[in-house]
Short mmCIF file of C-alpha atoms in Angstrom, two decimals:
data_model
loop_
_atom_site.label_atom_id
_atom_site.label_comp_id
_atom_site.label_asym_id
_atom_site.label_seq_id
_atom_site.Cartn_x
_atom_site.Cartn_y
_atom_site.Cartn_z
CA MET I 1 5.44 17.91 17.24
CA ARG I 2 2.90 18.96 20.16
CA PRO I 3 -0.18 18.97 18.12
CA LYS I 4 -2.21 22.43 17.58
CA ILE I 5 -5.62 21.19 15.99
CA GLY I 6 -7.96 23.38 13.71
CA ILE I 7 -10.68 21.80 12.18
CA ILE I 8 -12.55 22.61 9.32
CA GLY I 9 -15.93 21.56 9.23
CA GLY I 10 -18.17 21.78 12.13
CA GLY I 11 -21.05 19.03 11.30
CA ARG I 12 -21.16 16.12 12.79
CA MET I 13 -17.94 14.28 11.82
CA GLY I 14 -15.85 17.95 12.70
CA SER I 15 -18.02 17.33 16.63
CA THR I 16 -16.90 13.77 16.71
CA HIS I 17 -13.29 14.15 16.30
CA SER I 18 -13.42 17.36 18.79
CA ARG I 19 -14.79 15.05 21.47
CA ALA I 20 -12.04 12.56 20.71
CA ALA I 21 -9.53 14.98 20.40
CA ASN I 22 -10.72 16.63 23.90
CA TYR I 23 -11.07 13.19 25.50
CA LEU I 24 -7.41 12.09 24.44
CA ILE I 25 -5.94 15.46 25.82
CA ASN I 26 -8.43 15.71 29.21
CA ARG I 27 -6.76 12.27 29.93
CA GLY I 28 -3.20 12.90 29.34
CA LEU I 29 -3.02 10.17 26.26
CA ILE I 30 -1.37 13.11 24.18
CA ASP I 31 0.16 16.62 25.10
CA GLY I 32 -1.96 18.78 22.39
CA GLU I 33 -4.56 21.04 22.20
CA LEU I 34 -7.75 22.21 19.96
CA VAL I 35 -7.25 26.02 18.63
CA ALA I 36 -9.33 26.41 15.94
CA LEU I 37 -12.48 25.69 14.19
CA CYS I 38 -13.57 27.02 10.29
CA GLU I 39 -17.49 26.50 9.64
CA SER I 40 -19.28 28.17 7.06
CA ASP I 41 -23.08 28.07 9.39
CA PRO I 42 -23.04 30.07 11.77
CA GLU I 43 -25.05 28.10 13.96
CA ARG I 44 -22.91 25.39 13.84
CA ARG I 45 -19.90 27.83 15.00
CA ALA I 46 -21.77 29.24 18.08
CA SER I 47 -23.15 25.77 19.07
CA PHE I 48 -19.35 23.82 18.54
CA GLY I 49 -18.94 21.97 21.79
CA GLY I 50 -15.46 21.70 23.70
CA PRO I 51 -12.96 24.62 25.15
CA GLU I 52 -13.01 28.14 23.88
CA LEU I 53 -11.05 28.72 20.86
CA SER I 54 -8.39 30.86 19.65
CA LEU I 55 -9.19 31.09 16.24
CA VAL I 56 -13.21 30.92 14.82
CA THR I 57 -13.45 31.56 11.23
CA ASP I 58 -15.38 30.75 8.10
CA ASN I 59 -12.81 30.93 5.72
CA PRO I 60 -10.60 28.10 5.71
CA ASP I 61 -7.75 29.47 4.00
CA GLU I 62 -7.24 31.41 7.20
CA LEU I 63 -7.08 28.34 9.63
CA ILE I 64 -4.58 26.82 7.19
CA ALA I 65 -2.65 30.06 7.34
CA SER I 66 -2.61 30.61 11.12
CA PRO I 67 0.43 30.07 13.16
CA ASP I 68 -1.54 29.05 15.62
CA VAL I 69 -2.40 25.80 13.99
CA ASN I 70 -0.03 22.97 12.82
CA THR I 71 -2.54 20.17 12.79
CA ILE I 72 -5.99 20.23 10.67
CA TYR I 73 -8.86 18.01 10.08
CA VAL I 74 -10.28 18.00 7.06
CA CYS I 75 -14.28 16.91 7.80
CA THR I 76 -16.04 18.87 5.12
CA PRO I 77 -18.52 17.78 2.09
CA THR I 78 -16.16 15.52 -0.57
CA TYR I 79 -16.77 17.70 -2.95
CA ASN I 80 -13.86 19.82 -1.89
CA HIS I 81 -11.38 17.52 0.24
CA ARG I 82 -8.98 17.85 -2.48
CA GLU I 83 -8.50 21.91 -2.82
CA LEU I 84 -8.55 21.40 1.04
CA ALA I 85 -5.86 19.21 0.84
CA GLU I 86 -3.49 20.50 -1.48
CA LYS I 87 -3.50 24.04 0.22
CA VAL I 88 -2.52 21.91 3.61
CA ALA I 89 0.16 19.98 2.35
CA ALA I 90 1.61 22.88 0.52
CA ALA I 91 1.77 24.89 4.00
CA GLY I 92 3.69 22.02 5.69
CA LYS I 93 1.26 21.02 8.20
CA ALA I 94 -0.24 17.62 9.09
CA LEU I 95 -3.72 16.48 7.70
CA PHE I 96 -6.31 14.17 8.93
CA CYS I 97 -8.84 13.83 5.77
CA GLU I 98 -12.55 12.05 6.21
CA LYS I 99 -13.03 9.40 3.99
CA PRO I 100 -13.62 9.33 1.11
CA LEU I 101 -10.61 11.19 0.10
CA ALA I 102 -12.47 12.19 -2.86
CA PHE I 103 -14.93 11.62 -5.92
CA ASN I 104 -12.21 9.55 -8.26
CA TYR I 105 -9.02 8.08 -8.46
CA GLU I 106 -7.10 10.66 -10.24
CA ASP I 107 -8.29 12.95 -7.19
CA ALA I 108 -7.08 10.53 -4.59
CA ALA I 109 -4.23 10.25 -6.35
CA ALA I 110 -2.90 13.79 -6.53
CA MET I 111 -3.94 14.06 -2.98
CA LEU I 112 -1.69 11.53 -2.28
CA ASP I 113 1.08 12.77 -3.91
CA ALA I 114 0.79 16.36 -2.70
CA VAL I 115 1.25 14.96 0.94
CA THR I 116 3.84 12.56 -0.47
CA ARG I 117 6.25 15.52 -1.79
CA ALA I 118 5.18 17.71 1.23
CA GLY I 119 6.62 15.02 3.67
CA ILE I 120 3.64 15.63 6.19
CA ILE I 121 2.23 13.74 8.62
CA ASN I 122 -1.28 12.42 6.98
CA GLN I 123 -4.51 10.07 7.69
CA VAL I 124 -7.28 9.41 6.06
CA GLY I 125 -10.56 8.67 7.99
CA LEU I 126 -10.96 4.79 7.45
CA VAL I 127 -11.32 3.86 10.51
CA MET I 128 -12.76 0.22 10.50
CA ARG I 129 -10.03 -2.17 9.66
CA PHE I 130 -8.69 -0.96 13.16
CA SER I 131 -11.87 -2.27 14.99
CA ALA I 132 -11.27 -4.88 17.49
CA VAL I 133 -13.66 -7.52 15.75
CA VAL I 134 -11.98 -6.63 12.36
CA ASN I 135 -8.72 -6.41 13.44
CA VAL I 136 -9.04 -9.79 15.38
CA THR I 137 -10.66 -11.41 12.08
CA ARG I 138 -8.14 -10.43 10.37
CA ALA I 139 -5.30 -12.23 12.77
CA LEU I 140 -7.67 -15.68 12.95
CA MET I 141 -8.23 -15.71 8.76
CA HIS I 142 -4.27 -15.81 8.31
CA GLU I 143 -3.29 -18.26 11.01
CA PRO I 144 -2.06 -21.24 9.14
CA SER I 145 -4.38 -23.73 10.34
CA ALA I 146 -7.22 -21.69 8.61
CA GLY I 147 -5.77 -22.57 5.19
CA ARG I 148 -6.16 -20.25 2.19
CA PRO I 149 -8.67 -17.53 2.87
CA MET I 150 -11.76 -18.21 0.23
CA THR I 151 -14.02 -15.42 0.21
CA ALA I 152 -16.40 -13.23 2.34
CA THR I 153 -19.73 -11.94 2.31
CA LEU I 154 -20.06 -8.17 3.80
CA VAL I 155 -23.39 -6.09 4.43
CA ASP I 156 -23.59 -3.13 5.82
CA ASP I 157 -26.70 -1.18 6.16
CA GLN I 158 -28.03 2.35 7.42
CA PHE I 159 -30.93 4.28 7.38
CA PHE I 160 -30.42 6.96 4.99
CA PRO I 161 -28.68 9.67 5.94
CA ILE I 162 -30.54 12.43 5.53
CA GLN I 163 -33.17 11.44 7.92
CA GLY I 164 -32.57 10.62 11.83
CA HIS I 165 -29.89 11.62 14.06
CA TYR I 166 -27.63 11.96 10.95
CA ALA I 167 -29.76 15.12 9.92
CA SER I 168 -26.72 15.39 7.49
CA THR I 169 -27.16 18.63 4.97
CA TRP I 170 -24.73 17.53 1.77
CA ARG I 171 -25.42 13.53 1.49
CA GLY I 172 -28.06 13.59 -1.01
CA ASP I 173 -26.77 16.39 -2.93
CA ALA I 174 -24.43 14.58 -6.20
CA LYS I 175 -22.37 18.05 -6.13
CA GLN I 176 -21.37 17.85 -2.33
CA ALA I 177 -20.68 13.63 -2.17
CA GLY I 178 -20.06 12.52 -5.31
CA ALA I 179 -22.37 9.51 -5.07
CA GLY I 180 -24.10 7.91 -2.50
CA THR I 181 -23.98 4.53 0.38
CA LEU I 182 -21.05 2.93 -1.64
CA LEU I 183 -18.69 5.84 -1.92
CA GLU I 184 -19.88 7.98 1.25
CA HIS I 185 -21.13 4.56 3.50
CA ALA I 186 -19.35 1.46 2.30
CA ILE I 187 -16.09 2.70 1.58
CA HIS I 188 -15.19 1.63 4.99
CA ASP I 189 -16.10 -1.83 3.76
CA ILE I 190 -14.28 -1.92 1.16
CA ASP I 191 -11.35 -0.87 3.16
CA ILE I 192 -11.99 -3.83 5.60
CA LEU I 193 -11.91 -5.89 2.36
CA ALA I 194 -8.57 -4.75 0.81
CA SER I 195 -6.99 -4.81 4.52
CA CYS I 196 -8.26 -8.52 4.80
CA PHE I 197 -7.45 -9.87 1.38
CA GLY I 198 -4.85 -7.68 -0.15
CA ARG I 199 -5.25 -5.59 -3.54
CA VAL I 200 -8.23 -5.90 -5.71
CA LYS I 201 -7.89 -7.01 -9.73
CA ARG I 202 -11.51 -6.70 -10.43
CA VAL I 203 -14.64 -5.10 -9.34
CA HIS I 204 -17.91 -5.11 -10.78
CA GLY I 205 -21.91 -5.25 -9.85
CA VAL I 206 -25.02 -2.80 -9.96
CA THR I 207 -26.18 -0.14 -8.08
CA ARG I 208 -29.96 1.06 -7.64
CA HIS I 209 -31.69 4.58 -6.68
CA PHE I 210 -34.85 3.71 -4.73
CA ALA I 211 -35.28 6.86 -3.33
CA ARG I 212 -35.27 8.42 -6.56
CA ILE I 213 -32.45 10.88 -5.33
CA ASP I 214 -30.43 12.15 -8.94
CA GLY I 215 -26.74 10.53 -8.79
CA ILE I 216 -27.02 8.93 -5.22
CA GLU I 217 -27.52 5.11 -5.11
CA ASP I 218 -29.13 3.43 -2.05
CA LEU I 219 -28.12 0.39 -2.82
CA SER I 220 -24.83 -1.12 -3.98
CA ASN I 221 -24.14 -4.95 -4.93
CA ALA I 222 -20.63 -5.49 -5.51
CA ILE I 223 -18.41 -8.74 -6.48
CA LEU I 224 -14.81 -7.98 -6.04
CA GLU I 225 -11.96 -10.06 -6.97
CA PHE I 226 -8.65 -10.02 -5.21
CA GLU I 227 -5.29 -11.11 -7.06
CA SER I 228 -4.62 -13.92 -4.00
CA GLY I 229 -7.50 -15.77 -6.06
CA ALA I 230 -10.20 -15.13 -3.52
CA VAL I 231 -13.24 -13.11 -4.44
CA ALA I 232 -15.53 -11.09 -2.12
CA SER I 233 -19.12 -10.36 -2.34
CA HIS I 234 -20.53 -6.05 -0.45
CA VAL I 235 -23.62 -4.96 -0.15
CA SER I 236 -24.32 -1.64 0.58
CA ILE I 237 -27.57 -0.26 1.85
CA TRP I 238 -29.68 3.12 2.62
CA HIS I 239 -33.14 2.35 4.23
CA ASN I 240 -35.74 3.93 5.81
CA ILE I 241 -35.89 2.06 9.23
CA LEU I 242 -35.03 4.89 11.65
CA HIS I 243 -34.77 2.90 14.99
CA ARG I 244 -31.82 0.69 12.74
CA GLY I 245 -29.50 2.59 12.96
CA SER I 246 -25.82 1.35 11.11
CA SER I 247 -25.13 -2.25 11.13
CA ARG I 248 -22.37 -4.74 10.09
CA ARG I 249 -22.51 -8.61 9.12
CA MET I 250 -19.52 -10.58 7.80
CA ASN I 251 -18.87 -13.95 7.09
CA LEU I 252 -15.31 -15.02 6.17
CA VAL I 253 -14.52 -18.38 5.16
CA CYS I 254 -11.03 -19.93 4.60
CA GLU I 255 -10.12 -23.48 3.63
CA ASN I 256 -10.35 -24.80 6.68
CA ALA I 257 -12.22 -22.02 8.90
CA GLN I 258 -14.88 -19.63 9.08
CA PHE I 259 -15.16 -16.66 10.98
CA THR I 260 -18.79 -14.88 11.45
CA TRP I 261 -19.37 -11.24 13.07
CA GLN I 262 -23.24 -9.04 13.01
CA ASP I 263 -23.98 -6.13 14.52
CA ASN I 264 -21.21 -4.96 16.84
CA ASP I 265 -18.77 -4.07 14.57
CA TRP I 266 -16.53 -2.57 17.07
CA ALA I 267 -15.98 -5.48 19.99
CA GLY I 268 -17.30 -8.89 18.51
CA ARG I 269 -18.74 -11.74 18.68
CA ILE I 270 -16.88 -13.43 16.95
CA ARG I 271 -17.83 -16.91 15.61
CA ILE I 272 -15.13 -19.39 14.84
CA GLU I 273 -16.10 -22.95 13.24
CA SER I 274 -12.99 -24.94 12.20
CA GLN I 275 -11.42 -27.71 10.98
CA GLU I 276 -8.97 -28.32 13.66
CA GLU I 277 -11.21 -27.51 16.40
CA GLY I 278 -13.76 -29.76 15.04
CA ARG I 279 -16.44 -27.51 17.03
CA ARG I 280 -18.13 -24.37 16.98
CA ILE I 281 -15.87 -21.34 19.28
CA GLU I 282 -17.64 -17.95 20.11
CA LEU I 283 -15.10 -15.33 21.24
CA GLN I 284 -17.03 -13.12 23.46
CA PRO I 285 -16.36 -9.10 23.40
CA GLU I 286 -14.20 -9.42 26.48
CA GLU I 287 -12.35 -11.56 24.69
CA VAL I 288 -12.09 -9.85 21.31
CA VAL I 289 -10.46 -7.05 23.33
CA ARG I 290 -8.49 -8.68 24.93
CA ARG I 291 -6.88 -10.42 21.94
CA HIS I 292 -7.49 -6.96 20.13
CA ILE I 293 -5.03 -5.07 22.83
CA ASP I 294 -2.22 -8.07 22.38
CA LEU I 295 -2.45 -7.46 18.18
CA ALA I 296 -1.67 -4.03 18.90
CA GLY I 297 0.80 -3.93 21.20
CA VAL I 298 -0.76 -1.84 24.19
CA ALA I 299 1.75 -1.73 27.06
CA ASP I 300 0.26 0.67 28.40
CA ASP I 301 -1.82 0.65 31.84
CA PRO I 302 -3.86 4.16 30.92
CA ILE I 303 -4.52 2.75 27.08
CA ARG I 304 -5.30 -0.53 28.09
CA ASP I 305 -7.59 0.25 30.13
CA ILE I 306 -9.37 3.15 28.67
CA MET I 307 -9.68 0.27 25.43
CA GLN I 308 -11.22 -2.15 27.57
CA ALA I 309 -13.92 0.19 29.47
CA GLU I 310 -14.31 1.48 25.51
CA TYR I 311 -14.83 -1.56 23.98
CA ALA I 312 -16.61 -3.91 25.87
CA GLY I 313 -18.67 -0.85 27.68
#
């Protein structure tokens, strides 16, 4: 199927996916086109970048029903993800839905049921498990010489995204966002930990509301117990340090090795301390990217060259 893409939601993430799609199309990496936008805000509709679109509307039903669209990105606030995903599935069109999928497990499960019944191609925007540094760390921790995975500490912090260059119009509104940093931002981290350690058996922790915005936590501290016996600690923070941006730090310990990275959550560097080596090793970003490309099985020269330039640059 040749993708003919429509985007519902022309805010920060909708614009990001538009740029990504145009990047891939313009470099000949995919044969497709961006054809439609649905956005309720007239200023956003007018300022949405990219090539000329054949359909611009404020009605998501019109975009979903359009015969010119066969692939739909849902980039709206979380509150209507389920409604839109079920409509896209009923229309039999490919679906990409931004994270988090929904406010709760029941709605997320219903969305899964809808796309499974429809048999459509579908993805969710949990991209961090595919970053070079996470992919390589995951491979290292599962090497036999590392021993059994024991624990990890993962901390993420970001300035409260209703400020600064994020300037979100809805992340401070519980009716649209559902919750704060744990659901909206740190869902990436939970996905990273699950991709490393497997199924979660039990979760316990606390949240706090320092900004005093009803229903929007700005600090969460969670302990995740996995079926394997491993235990991870996760902390997520929204603060007011506007120059800092978004940052992650991870320390992962196995019986015979530990792996640490910080701040650069795409390309490394990774510090390795292992019993096998008996010394400290630093994998530089270029080496992290090289290993990531090998793990991903990328053999196509243009794609490999772009990955190297984008990650290492």
